[in-house]
Short mmCIF file of N, CA and C in Angstrom, two decimals:
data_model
loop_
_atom_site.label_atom_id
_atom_site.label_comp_id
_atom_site.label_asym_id
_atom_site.label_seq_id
_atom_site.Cartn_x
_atom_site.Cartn_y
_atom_site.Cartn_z
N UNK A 96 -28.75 -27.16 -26.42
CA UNK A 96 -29.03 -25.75 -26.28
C UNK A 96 -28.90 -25.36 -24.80
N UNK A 97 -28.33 -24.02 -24.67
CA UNK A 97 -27.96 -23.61 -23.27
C UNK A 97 -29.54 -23.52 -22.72
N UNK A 98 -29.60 -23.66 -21.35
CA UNK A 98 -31.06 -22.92 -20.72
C UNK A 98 -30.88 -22.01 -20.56
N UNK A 99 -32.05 -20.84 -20.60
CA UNK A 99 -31.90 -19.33 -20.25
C UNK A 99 -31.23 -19.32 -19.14
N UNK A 100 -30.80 -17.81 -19.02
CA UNK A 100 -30.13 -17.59 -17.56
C UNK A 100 -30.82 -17.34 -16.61
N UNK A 101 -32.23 -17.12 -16.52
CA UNK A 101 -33.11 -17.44 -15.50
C UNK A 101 -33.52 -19.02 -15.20
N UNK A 102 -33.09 -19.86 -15.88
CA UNK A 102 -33.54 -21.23 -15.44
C UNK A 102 -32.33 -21.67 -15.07
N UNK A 103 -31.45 -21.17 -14.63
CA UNK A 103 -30.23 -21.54 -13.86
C UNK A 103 -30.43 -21.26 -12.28
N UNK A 104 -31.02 -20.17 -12.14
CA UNK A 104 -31.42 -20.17 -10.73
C UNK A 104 -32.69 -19.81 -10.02
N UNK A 105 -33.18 -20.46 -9.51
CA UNK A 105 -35.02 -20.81 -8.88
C UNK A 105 -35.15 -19.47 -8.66
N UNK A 106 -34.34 -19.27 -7.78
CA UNK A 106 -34.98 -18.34 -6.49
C UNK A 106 -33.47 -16.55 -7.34
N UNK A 107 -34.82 -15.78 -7.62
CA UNK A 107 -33.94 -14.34 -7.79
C UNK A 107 -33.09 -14.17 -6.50
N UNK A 108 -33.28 -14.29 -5.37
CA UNK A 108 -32.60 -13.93 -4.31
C UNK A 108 -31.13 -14.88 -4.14
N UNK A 109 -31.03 -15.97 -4.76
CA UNK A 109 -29.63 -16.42 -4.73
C UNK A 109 -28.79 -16.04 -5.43
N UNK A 110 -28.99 -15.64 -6.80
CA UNK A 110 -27.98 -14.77 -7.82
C UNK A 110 -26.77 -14.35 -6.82
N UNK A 111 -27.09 -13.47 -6.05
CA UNK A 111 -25.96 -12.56 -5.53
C UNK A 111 -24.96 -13.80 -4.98
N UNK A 112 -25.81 -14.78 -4.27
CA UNK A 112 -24.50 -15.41 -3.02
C UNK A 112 -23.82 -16.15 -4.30
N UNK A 113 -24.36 -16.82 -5.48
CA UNK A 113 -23.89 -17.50 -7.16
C UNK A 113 -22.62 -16.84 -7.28
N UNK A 114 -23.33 -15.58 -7.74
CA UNK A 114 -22.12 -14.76 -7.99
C UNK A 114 -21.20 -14.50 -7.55
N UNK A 115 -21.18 -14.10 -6.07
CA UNK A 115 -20.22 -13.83 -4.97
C UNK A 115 -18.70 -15.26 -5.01
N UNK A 116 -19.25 -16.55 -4.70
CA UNK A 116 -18.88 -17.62 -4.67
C UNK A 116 -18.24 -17.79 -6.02
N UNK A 117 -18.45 -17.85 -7.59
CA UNK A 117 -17.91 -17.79 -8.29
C UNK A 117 -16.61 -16.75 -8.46
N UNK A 118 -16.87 -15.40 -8.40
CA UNK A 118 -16.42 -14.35 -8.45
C UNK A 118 -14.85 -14.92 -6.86
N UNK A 119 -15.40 -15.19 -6.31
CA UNK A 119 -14.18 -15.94 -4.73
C UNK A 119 -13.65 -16.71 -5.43
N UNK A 120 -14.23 -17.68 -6.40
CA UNK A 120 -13.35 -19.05 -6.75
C UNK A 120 -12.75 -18.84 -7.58
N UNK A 121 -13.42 -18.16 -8.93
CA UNK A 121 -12.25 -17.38 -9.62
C UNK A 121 -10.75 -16.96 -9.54
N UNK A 122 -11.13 -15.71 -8.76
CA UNK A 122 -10.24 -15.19 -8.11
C UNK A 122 -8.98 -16.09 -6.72
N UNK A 123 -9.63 -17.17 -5.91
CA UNK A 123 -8.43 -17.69 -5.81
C UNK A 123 -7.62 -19.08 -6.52
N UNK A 124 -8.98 -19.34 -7.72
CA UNK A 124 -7.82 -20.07 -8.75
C UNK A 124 -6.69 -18.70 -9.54
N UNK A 125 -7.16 -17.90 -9.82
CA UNK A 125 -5.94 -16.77 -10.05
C UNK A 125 -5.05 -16.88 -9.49
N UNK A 126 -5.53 -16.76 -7.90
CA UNK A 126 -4.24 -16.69 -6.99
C UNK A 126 -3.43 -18.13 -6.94
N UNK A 127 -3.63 -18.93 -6.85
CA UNK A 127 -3.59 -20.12 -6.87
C UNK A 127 -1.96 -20.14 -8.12
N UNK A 128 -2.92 -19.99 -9.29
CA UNK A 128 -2.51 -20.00 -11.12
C UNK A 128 -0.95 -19.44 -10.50
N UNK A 129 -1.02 -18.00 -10.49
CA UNK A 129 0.32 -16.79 -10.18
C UNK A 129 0.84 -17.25 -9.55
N UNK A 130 0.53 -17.93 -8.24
CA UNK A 130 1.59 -18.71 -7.53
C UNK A 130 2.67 -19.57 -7.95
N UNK A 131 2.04 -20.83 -8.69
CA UNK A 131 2.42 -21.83 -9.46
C UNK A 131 3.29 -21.21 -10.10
N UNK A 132 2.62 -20.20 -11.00
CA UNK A 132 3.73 -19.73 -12.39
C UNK A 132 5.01 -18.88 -11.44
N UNK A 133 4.87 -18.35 -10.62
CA UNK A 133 5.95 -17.43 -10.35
C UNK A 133 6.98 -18.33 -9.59
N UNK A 134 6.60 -19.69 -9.66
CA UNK A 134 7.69 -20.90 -9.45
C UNK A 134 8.38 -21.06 -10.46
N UNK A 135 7.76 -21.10 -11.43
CA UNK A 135 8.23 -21.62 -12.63
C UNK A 135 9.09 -20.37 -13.80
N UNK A 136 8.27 -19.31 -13.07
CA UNK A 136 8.99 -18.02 -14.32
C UNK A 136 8.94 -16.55 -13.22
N UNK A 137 9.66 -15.95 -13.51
CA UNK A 137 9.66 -14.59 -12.85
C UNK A 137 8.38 -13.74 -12.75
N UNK A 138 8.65 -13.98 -11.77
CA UNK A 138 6.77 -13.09 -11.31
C UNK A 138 6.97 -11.88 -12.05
N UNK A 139 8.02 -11.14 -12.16
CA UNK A 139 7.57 -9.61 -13.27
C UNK A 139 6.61 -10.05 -15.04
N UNK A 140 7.46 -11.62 -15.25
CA UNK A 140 6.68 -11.90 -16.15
C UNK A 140 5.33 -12.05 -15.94
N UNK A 141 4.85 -12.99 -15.49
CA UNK A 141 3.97 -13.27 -14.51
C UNK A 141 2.60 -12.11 -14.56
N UNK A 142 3.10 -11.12 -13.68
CA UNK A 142 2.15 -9.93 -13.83
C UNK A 142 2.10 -8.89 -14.85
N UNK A 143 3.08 -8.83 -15.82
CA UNK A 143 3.05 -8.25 -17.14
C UNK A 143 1.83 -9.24 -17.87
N UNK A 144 2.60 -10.55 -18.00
CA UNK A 144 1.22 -11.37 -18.87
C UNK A 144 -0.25 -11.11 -18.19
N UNK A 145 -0.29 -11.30 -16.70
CA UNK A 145 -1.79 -10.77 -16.45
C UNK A 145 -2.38 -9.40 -16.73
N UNK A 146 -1.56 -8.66 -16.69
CA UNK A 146 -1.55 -6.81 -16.83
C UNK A 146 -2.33 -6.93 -18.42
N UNK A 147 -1.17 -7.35 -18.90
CA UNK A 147 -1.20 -7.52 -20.66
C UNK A 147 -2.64 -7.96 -20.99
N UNK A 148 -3.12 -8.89 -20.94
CA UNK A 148 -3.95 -9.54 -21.06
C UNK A 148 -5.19 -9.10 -21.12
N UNK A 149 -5.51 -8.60 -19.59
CA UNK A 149 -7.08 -7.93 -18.96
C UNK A 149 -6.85 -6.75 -19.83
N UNK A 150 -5.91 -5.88 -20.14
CA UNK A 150 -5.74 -4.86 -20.91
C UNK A 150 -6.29 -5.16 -22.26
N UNK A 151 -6.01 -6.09 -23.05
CA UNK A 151 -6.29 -6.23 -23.65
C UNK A 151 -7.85 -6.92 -24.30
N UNK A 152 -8.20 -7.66 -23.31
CA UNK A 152 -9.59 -7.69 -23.18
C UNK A 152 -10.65 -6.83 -22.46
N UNK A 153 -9.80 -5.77 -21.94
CA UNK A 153 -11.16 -4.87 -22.00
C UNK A 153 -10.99 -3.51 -23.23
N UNK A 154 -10.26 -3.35 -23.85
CA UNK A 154 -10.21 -2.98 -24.97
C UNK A 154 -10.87 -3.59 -26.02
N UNK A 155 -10.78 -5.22 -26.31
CA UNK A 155 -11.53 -5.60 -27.40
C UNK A 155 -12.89 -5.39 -26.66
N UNK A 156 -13.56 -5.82 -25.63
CA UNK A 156 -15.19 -5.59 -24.97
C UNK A 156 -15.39 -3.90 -24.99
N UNK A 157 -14.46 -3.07 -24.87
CA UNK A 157 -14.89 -1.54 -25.27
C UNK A 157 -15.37 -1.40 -26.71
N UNK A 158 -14.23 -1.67 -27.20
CA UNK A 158 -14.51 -1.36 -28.64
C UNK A 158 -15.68 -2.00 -29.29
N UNK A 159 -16.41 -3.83 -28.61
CA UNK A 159 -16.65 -4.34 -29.12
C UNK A 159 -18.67 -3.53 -28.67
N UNK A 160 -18.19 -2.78 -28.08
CA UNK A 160 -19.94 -2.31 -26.85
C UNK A 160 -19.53 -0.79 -27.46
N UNK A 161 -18.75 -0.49 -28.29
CA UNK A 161 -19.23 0.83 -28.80
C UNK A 161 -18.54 1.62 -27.91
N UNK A 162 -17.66 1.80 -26.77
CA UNK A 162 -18.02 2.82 -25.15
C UNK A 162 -16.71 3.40 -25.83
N UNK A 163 -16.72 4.96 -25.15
CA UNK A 163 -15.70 5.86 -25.74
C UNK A 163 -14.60 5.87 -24.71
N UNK A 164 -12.91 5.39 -24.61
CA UNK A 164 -12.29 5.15 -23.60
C UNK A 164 -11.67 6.80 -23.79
N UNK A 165 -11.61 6.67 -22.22
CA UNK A 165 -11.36 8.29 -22.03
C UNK A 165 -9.94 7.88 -20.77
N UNK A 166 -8.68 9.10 -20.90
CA UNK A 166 -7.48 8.67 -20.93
C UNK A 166 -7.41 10.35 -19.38
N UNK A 167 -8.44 11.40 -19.01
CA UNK A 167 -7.42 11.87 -18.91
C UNK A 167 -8.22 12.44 -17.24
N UNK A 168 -9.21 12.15 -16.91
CA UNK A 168 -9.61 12.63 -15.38
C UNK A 168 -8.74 12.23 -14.77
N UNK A 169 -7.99 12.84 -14.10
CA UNK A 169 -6.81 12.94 -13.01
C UNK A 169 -7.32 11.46 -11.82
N UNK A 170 -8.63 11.62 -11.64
CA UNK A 170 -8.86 10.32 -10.66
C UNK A 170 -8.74 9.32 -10.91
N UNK A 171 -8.88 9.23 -12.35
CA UNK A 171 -8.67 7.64 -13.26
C UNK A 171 -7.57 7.41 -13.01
N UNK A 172 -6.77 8.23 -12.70
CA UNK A 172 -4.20 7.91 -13.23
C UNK A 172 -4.39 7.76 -12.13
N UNK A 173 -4.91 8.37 -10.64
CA UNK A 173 -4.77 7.99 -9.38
C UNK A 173 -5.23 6.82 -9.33
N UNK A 174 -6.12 6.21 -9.83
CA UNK A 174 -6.53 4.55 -9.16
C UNK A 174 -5.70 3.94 -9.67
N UNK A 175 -5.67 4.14 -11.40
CA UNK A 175 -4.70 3.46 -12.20
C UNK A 175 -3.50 3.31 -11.88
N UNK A 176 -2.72 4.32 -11.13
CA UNK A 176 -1.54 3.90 -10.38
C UNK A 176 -1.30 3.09 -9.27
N UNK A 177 -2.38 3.58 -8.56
CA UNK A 177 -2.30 3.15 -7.31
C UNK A 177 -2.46 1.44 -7.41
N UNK A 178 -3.50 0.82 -8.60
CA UNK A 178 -4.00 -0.20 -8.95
C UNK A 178 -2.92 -1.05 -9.32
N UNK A 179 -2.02 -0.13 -10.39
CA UNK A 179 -0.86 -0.90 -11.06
C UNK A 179 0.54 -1.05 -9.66
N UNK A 180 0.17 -0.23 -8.97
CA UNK A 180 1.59 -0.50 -7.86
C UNK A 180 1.18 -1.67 -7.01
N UNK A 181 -0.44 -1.82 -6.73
CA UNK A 181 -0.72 -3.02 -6.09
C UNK A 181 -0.69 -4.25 -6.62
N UNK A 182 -0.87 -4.43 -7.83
CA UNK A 182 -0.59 -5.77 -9.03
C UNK A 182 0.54 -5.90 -9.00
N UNK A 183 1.67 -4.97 -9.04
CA UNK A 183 3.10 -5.24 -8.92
C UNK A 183 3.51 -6.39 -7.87
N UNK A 184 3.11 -5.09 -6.39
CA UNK A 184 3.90 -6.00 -5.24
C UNK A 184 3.05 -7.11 -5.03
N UNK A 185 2.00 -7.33 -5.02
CA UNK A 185 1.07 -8.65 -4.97
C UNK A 185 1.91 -9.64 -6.01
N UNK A 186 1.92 -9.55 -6.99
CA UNK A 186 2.94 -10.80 -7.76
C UNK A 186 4.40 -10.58 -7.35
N UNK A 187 5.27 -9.69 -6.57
CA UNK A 187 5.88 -9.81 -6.28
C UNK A 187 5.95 -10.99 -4.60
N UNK A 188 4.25 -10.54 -4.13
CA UNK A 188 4.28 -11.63 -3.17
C UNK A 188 4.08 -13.00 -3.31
N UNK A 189 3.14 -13.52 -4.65
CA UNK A 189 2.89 -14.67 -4.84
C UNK A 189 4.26 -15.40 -4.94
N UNK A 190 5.78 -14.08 -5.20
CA UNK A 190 7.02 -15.22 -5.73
C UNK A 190 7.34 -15.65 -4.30
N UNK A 191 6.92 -15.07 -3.32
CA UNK A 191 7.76 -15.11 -1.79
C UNK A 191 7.12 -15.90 -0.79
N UNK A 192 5.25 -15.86 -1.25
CA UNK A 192 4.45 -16.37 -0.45
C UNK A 192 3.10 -17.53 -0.25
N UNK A 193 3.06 -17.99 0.47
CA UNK A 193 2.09 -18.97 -0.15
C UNK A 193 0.79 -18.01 -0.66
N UNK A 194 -0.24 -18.60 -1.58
CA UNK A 194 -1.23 -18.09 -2.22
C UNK A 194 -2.07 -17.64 -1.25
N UNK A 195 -2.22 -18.38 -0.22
CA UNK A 195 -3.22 -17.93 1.28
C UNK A 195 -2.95 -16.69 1.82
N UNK A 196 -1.50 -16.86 2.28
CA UNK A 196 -0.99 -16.03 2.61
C UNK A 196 -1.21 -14.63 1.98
N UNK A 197 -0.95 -14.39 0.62
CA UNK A 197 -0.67 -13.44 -0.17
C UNK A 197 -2.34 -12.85 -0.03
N UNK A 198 -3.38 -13.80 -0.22
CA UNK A 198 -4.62 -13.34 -0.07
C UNK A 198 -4.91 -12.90 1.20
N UNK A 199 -4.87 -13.43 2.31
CA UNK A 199 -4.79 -12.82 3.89
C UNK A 199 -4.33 -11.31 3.56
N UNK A 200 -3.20 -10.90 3.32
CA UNK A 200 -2.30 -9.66 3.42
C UNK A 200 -3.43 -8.60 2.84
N UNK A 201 -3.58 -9.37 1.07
CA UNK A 201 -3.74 -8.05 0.69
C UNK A 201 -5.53 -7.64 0.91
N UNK A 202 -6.45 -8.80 1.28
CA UNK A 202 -7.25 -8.14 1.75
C UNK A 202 -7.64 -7.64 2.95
N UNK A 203 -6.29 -7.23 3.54
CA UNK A 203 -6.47 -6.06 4.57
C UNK A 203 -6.72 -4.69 4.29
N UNK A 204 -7.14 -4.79 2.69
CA UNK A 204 -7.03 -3.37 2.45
C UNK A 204 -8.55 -2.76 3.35
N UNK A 205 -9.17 -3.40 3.70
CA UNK A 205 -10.60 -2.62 4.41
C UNK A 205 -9.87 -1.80 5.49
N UNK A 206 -9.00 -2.30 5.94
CA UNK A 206 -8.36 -1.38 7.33
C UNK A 206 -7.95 -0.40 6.79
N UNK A 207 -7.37 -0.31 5.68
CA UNK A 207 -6.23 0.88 4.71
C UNK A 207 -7.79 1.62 4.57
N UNK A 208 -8.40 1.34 4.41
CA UNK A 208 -9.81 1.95 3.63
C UNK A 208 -10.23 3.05 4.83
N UNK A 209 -11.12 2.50 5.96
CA UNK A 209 -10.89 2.61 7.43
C UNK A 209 -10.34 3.86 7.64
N UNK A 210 -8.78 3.51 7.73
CA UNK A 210 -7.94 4.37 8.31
C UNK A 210 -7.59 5.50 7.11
N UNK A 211 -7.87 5.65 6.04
CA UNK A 211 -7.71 6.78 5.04
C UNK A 211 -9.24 7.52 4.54
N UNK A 212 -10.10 7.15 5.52
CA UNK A 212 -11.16 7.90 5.39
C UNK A 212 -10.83 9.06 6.28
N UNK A 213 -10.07 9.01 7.26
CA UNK A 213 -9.96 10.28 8.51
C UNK A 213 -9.48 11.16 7.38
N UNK A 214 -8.08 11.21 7.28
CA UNK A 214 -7.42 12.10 6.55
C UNK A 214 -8.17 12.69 5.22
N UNK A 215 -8.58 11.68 4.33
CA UNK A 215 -9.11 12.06 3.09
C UNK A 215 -10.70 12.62 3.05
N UNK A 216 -11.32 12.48 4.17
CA UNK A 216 -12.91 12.94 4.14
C UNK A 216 -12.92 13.75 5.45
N UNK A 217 -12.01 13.83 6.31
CA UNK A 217 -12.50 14.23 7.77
C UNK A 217 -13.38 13.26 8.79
N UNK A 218 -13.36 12.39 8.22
CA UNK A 218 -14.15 11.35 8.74
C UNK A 218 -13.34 10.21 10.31
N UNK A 219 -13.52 10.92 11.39
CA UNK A 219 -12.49 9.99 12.12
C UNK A 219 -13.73 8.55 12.67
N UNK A 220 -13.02 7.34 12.95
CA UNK A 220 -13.20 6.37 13.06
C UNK A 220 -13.91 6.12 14.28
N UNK A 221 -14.94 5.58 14.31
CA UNK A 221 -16.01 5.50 15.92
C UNK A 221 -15.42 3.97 16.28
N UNK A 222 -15.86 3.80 17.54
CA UNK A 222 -15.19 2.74 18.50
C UNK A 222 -15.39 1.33 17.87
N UNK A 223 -16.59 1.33 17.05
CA UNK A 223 -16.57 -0.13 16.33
C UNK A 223 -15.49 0.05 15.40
N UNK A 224 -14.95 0.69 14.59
CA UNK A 224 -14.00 0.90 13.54
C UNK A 224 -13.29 0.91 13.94
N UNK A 225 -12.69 1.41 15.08
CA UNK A 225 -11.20 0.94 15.67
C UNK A 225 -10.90 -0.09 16.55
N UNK A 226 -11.84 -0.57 16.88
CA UNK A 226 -11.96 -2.45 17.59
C UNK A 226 -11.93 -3.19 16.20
N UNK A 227 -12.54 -3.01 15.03
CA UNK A 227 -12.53 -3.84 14.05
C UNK A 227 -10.76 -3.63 13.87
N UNK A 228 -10.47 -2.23 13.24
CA UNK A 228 -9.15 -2.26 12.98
C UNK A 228 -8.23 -3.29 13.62
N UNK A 229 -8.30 -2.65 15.11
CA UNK A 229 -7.38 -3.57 16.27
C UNK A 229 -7.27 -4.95 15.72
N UNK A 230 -8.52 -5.58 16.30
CA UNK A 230 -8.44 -6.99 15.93
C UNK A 230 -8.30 -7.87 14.52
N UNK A 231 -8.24 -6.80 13.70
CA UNK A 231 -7.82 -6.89 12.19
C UNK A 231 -6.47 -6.96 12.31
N UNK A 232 -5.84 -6.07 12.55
CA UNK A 232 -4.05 -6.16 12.76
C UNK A 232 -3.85 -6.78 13.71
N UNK A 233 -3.89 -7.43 14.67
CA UNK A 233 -3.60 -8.43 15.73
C UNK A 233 -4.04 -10.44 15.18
N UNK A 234 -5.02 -10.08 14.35
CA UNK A 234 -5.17 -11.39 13.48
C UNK A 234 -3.75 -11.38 12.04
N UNK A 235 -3.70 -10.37 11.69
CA UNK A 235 -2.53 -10.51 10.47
C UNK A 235 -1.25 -10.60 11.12
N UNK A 236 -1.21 -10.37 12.49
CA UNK A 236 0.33 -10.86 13.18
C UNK A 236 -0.02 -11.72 13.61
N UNK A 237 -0.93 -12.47 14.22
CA UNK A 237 -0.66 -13.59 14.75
C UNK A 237 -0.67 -14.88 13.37
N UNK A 238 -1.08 -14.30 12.43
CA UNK A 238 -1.38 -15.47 11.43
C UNK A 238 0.05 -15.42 10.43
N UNK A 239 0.72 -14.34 10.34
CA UNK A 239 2.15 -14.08 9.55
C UNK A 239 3.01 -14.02 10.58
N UNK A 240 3.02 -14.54 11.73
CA UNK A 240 4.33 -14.21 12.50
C UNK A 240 5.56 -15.21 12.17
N UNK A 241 4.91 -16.29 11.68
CA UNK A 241 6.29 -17.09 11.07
C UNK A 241 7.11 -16.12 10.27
N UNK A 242 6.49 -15.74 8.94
CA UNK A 242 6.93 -15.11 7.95
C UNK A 242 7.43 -13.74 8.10
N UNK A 243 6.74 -13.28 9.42
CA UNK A 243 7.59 -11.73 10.11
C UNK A 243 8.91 -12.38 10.49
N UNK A 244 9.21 -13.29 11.54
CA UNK A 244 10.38 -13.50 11.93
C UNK A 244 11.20 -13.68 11.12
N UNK A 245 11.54 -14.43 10.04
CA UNK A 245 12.13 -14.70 9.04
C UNK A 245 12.29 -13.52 7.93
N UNK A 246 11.49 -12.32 8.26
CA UNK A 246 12.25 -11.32 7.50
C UNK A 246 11.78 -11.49 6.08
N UNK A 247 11.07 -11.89 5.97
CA UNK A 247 9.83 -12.71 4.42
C UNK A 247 9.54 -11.17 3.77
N UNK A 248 10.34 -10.32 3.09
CA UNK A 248 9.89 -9.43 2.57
C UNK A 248 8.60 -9.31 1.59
N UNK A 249 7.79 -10.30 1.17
CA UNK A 249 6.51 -10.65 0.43
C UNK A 249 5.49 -10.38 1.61
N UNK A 250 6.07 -10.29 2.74
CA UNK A 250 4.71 -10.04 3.74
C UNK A 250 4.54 -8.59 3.49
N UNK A 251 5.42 -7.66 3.61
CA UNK A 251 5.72 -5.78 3.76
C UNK A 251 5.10 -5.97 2.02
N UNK A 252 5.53 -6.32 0.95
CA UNK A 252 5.16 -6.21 -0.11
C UNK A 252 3.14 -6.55 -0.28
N UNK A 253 2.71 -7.54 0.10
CA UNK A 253 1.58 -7.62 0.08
C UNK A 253 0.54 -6.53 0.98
N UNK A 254 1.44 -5.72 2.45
CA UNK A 254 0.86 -5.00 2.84
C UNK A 254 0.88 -3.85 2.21
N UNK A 255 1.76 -3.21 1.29
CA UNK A 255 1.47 -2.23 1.08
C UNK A 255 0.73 -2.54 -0.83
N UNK A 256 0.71 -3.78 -1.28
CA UNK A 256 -0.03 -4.02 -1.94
C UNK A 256 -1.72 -3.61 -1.88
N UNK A 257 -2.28 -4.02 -0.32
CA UNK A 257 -3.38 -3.67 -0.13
C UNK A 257 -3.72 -2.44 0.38
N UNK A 258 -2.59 -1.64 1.21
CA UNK A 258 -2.70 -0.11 0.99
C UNK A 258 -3.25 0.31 -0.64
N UNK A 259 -2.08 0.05 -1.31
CA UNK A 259 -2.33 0.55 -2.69
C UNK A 259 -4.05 0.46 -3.25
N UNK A 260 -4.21 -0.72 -3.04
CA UNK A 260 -6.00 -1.15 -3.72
C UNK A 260 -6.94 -0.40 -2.99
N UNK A 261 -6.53 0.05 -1.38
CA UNK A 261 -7.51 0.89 -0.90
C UNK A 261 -7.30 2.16 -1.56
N UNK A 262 -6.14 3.12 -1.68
CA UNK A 262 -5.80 4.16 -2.44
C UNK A 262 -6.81 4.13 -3.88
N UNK A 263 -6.75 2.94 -4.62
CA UNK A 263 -7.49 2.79 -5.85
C UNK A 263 -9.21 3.08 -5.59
N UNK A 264 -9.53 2.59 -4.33
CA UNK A 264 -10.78 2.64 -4.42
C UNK A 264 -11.02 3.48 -3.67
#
């Protein structure tokens, strides 16, 4: 018999870092997974089968929790696009790039985030936010400059991959 899910962890206050750490490892065996496969098969396949898939399991968990899926607030097609253009070029980067790599790129989206709060809220950026920025883009060139020189189009694809995910959120 399983133990409850409170006798999995002592202390309430660790849950979050549990979670966090799972939710990381997850996610770069994903990245990891897509890599591999987009050796082996065309990354459009690749991210159709992942697309396909989560689609389809959160449809059976909707349907299965009763919740009414709703198709038409204009903000939903904006993330949803923006979401689906970033799943694109991201498996378009796993075909071009190592898995590290591809993860470096696209979670630069905090800078995209950052820098599209001015325009979209009026919100301009105070001196810690643009020292973070700085040294945010001065770490993604010094850490992709192999792959800049060489003209590695999976690098431009993963950046505007993580544009896109900031757009989503």
């Amino acid at each position: 018999m399983v133990a409850p899910y409170r006798a999995w962890m002592t202390a309430p206050d660790t849950r979050p870092y549990v979670w966090m750490l799972a939710g990381s490892f997850s996610f770069a065996m994903m990245a990891e997974f897509a890599h591999v496969l987009t050796r082996a098969c065309d990354w459009q396949l690749v991210a159709v089968a992942r697309a396909g898939l989560v689609a389809l399991l959160a449809a059976v968990i909707a349907l299965l929790a009763g919740a009414k899926l709703v198709f038409w607030p204009w903000r939903l097609w904006v993330r949803s696009i923006a979401g689906s253009f970033s799943m694109v070029f991201t498996f378009y980067s796993f075909g071009k790039l190592p898995a590290a790599d591809v993860l470096t790129l696209t979670n630069t989206f905090p800078i995209w985030v950052a820098l599209l709060s001015w325009p979209l809220y009026g919100q301009p950026p105070g001196a810690k936010i643009v020292l973070a920025i700085a040294v945010g883009i001065v770490g993604v060139v010094l850490v992709e400059q192999p792959h800049l020189e060489s003209g590695n189009w999976g690098v431009y694809s993963a950046l505007v991959a993580a544009f896109m995910t900031a757009v989503a959120m």
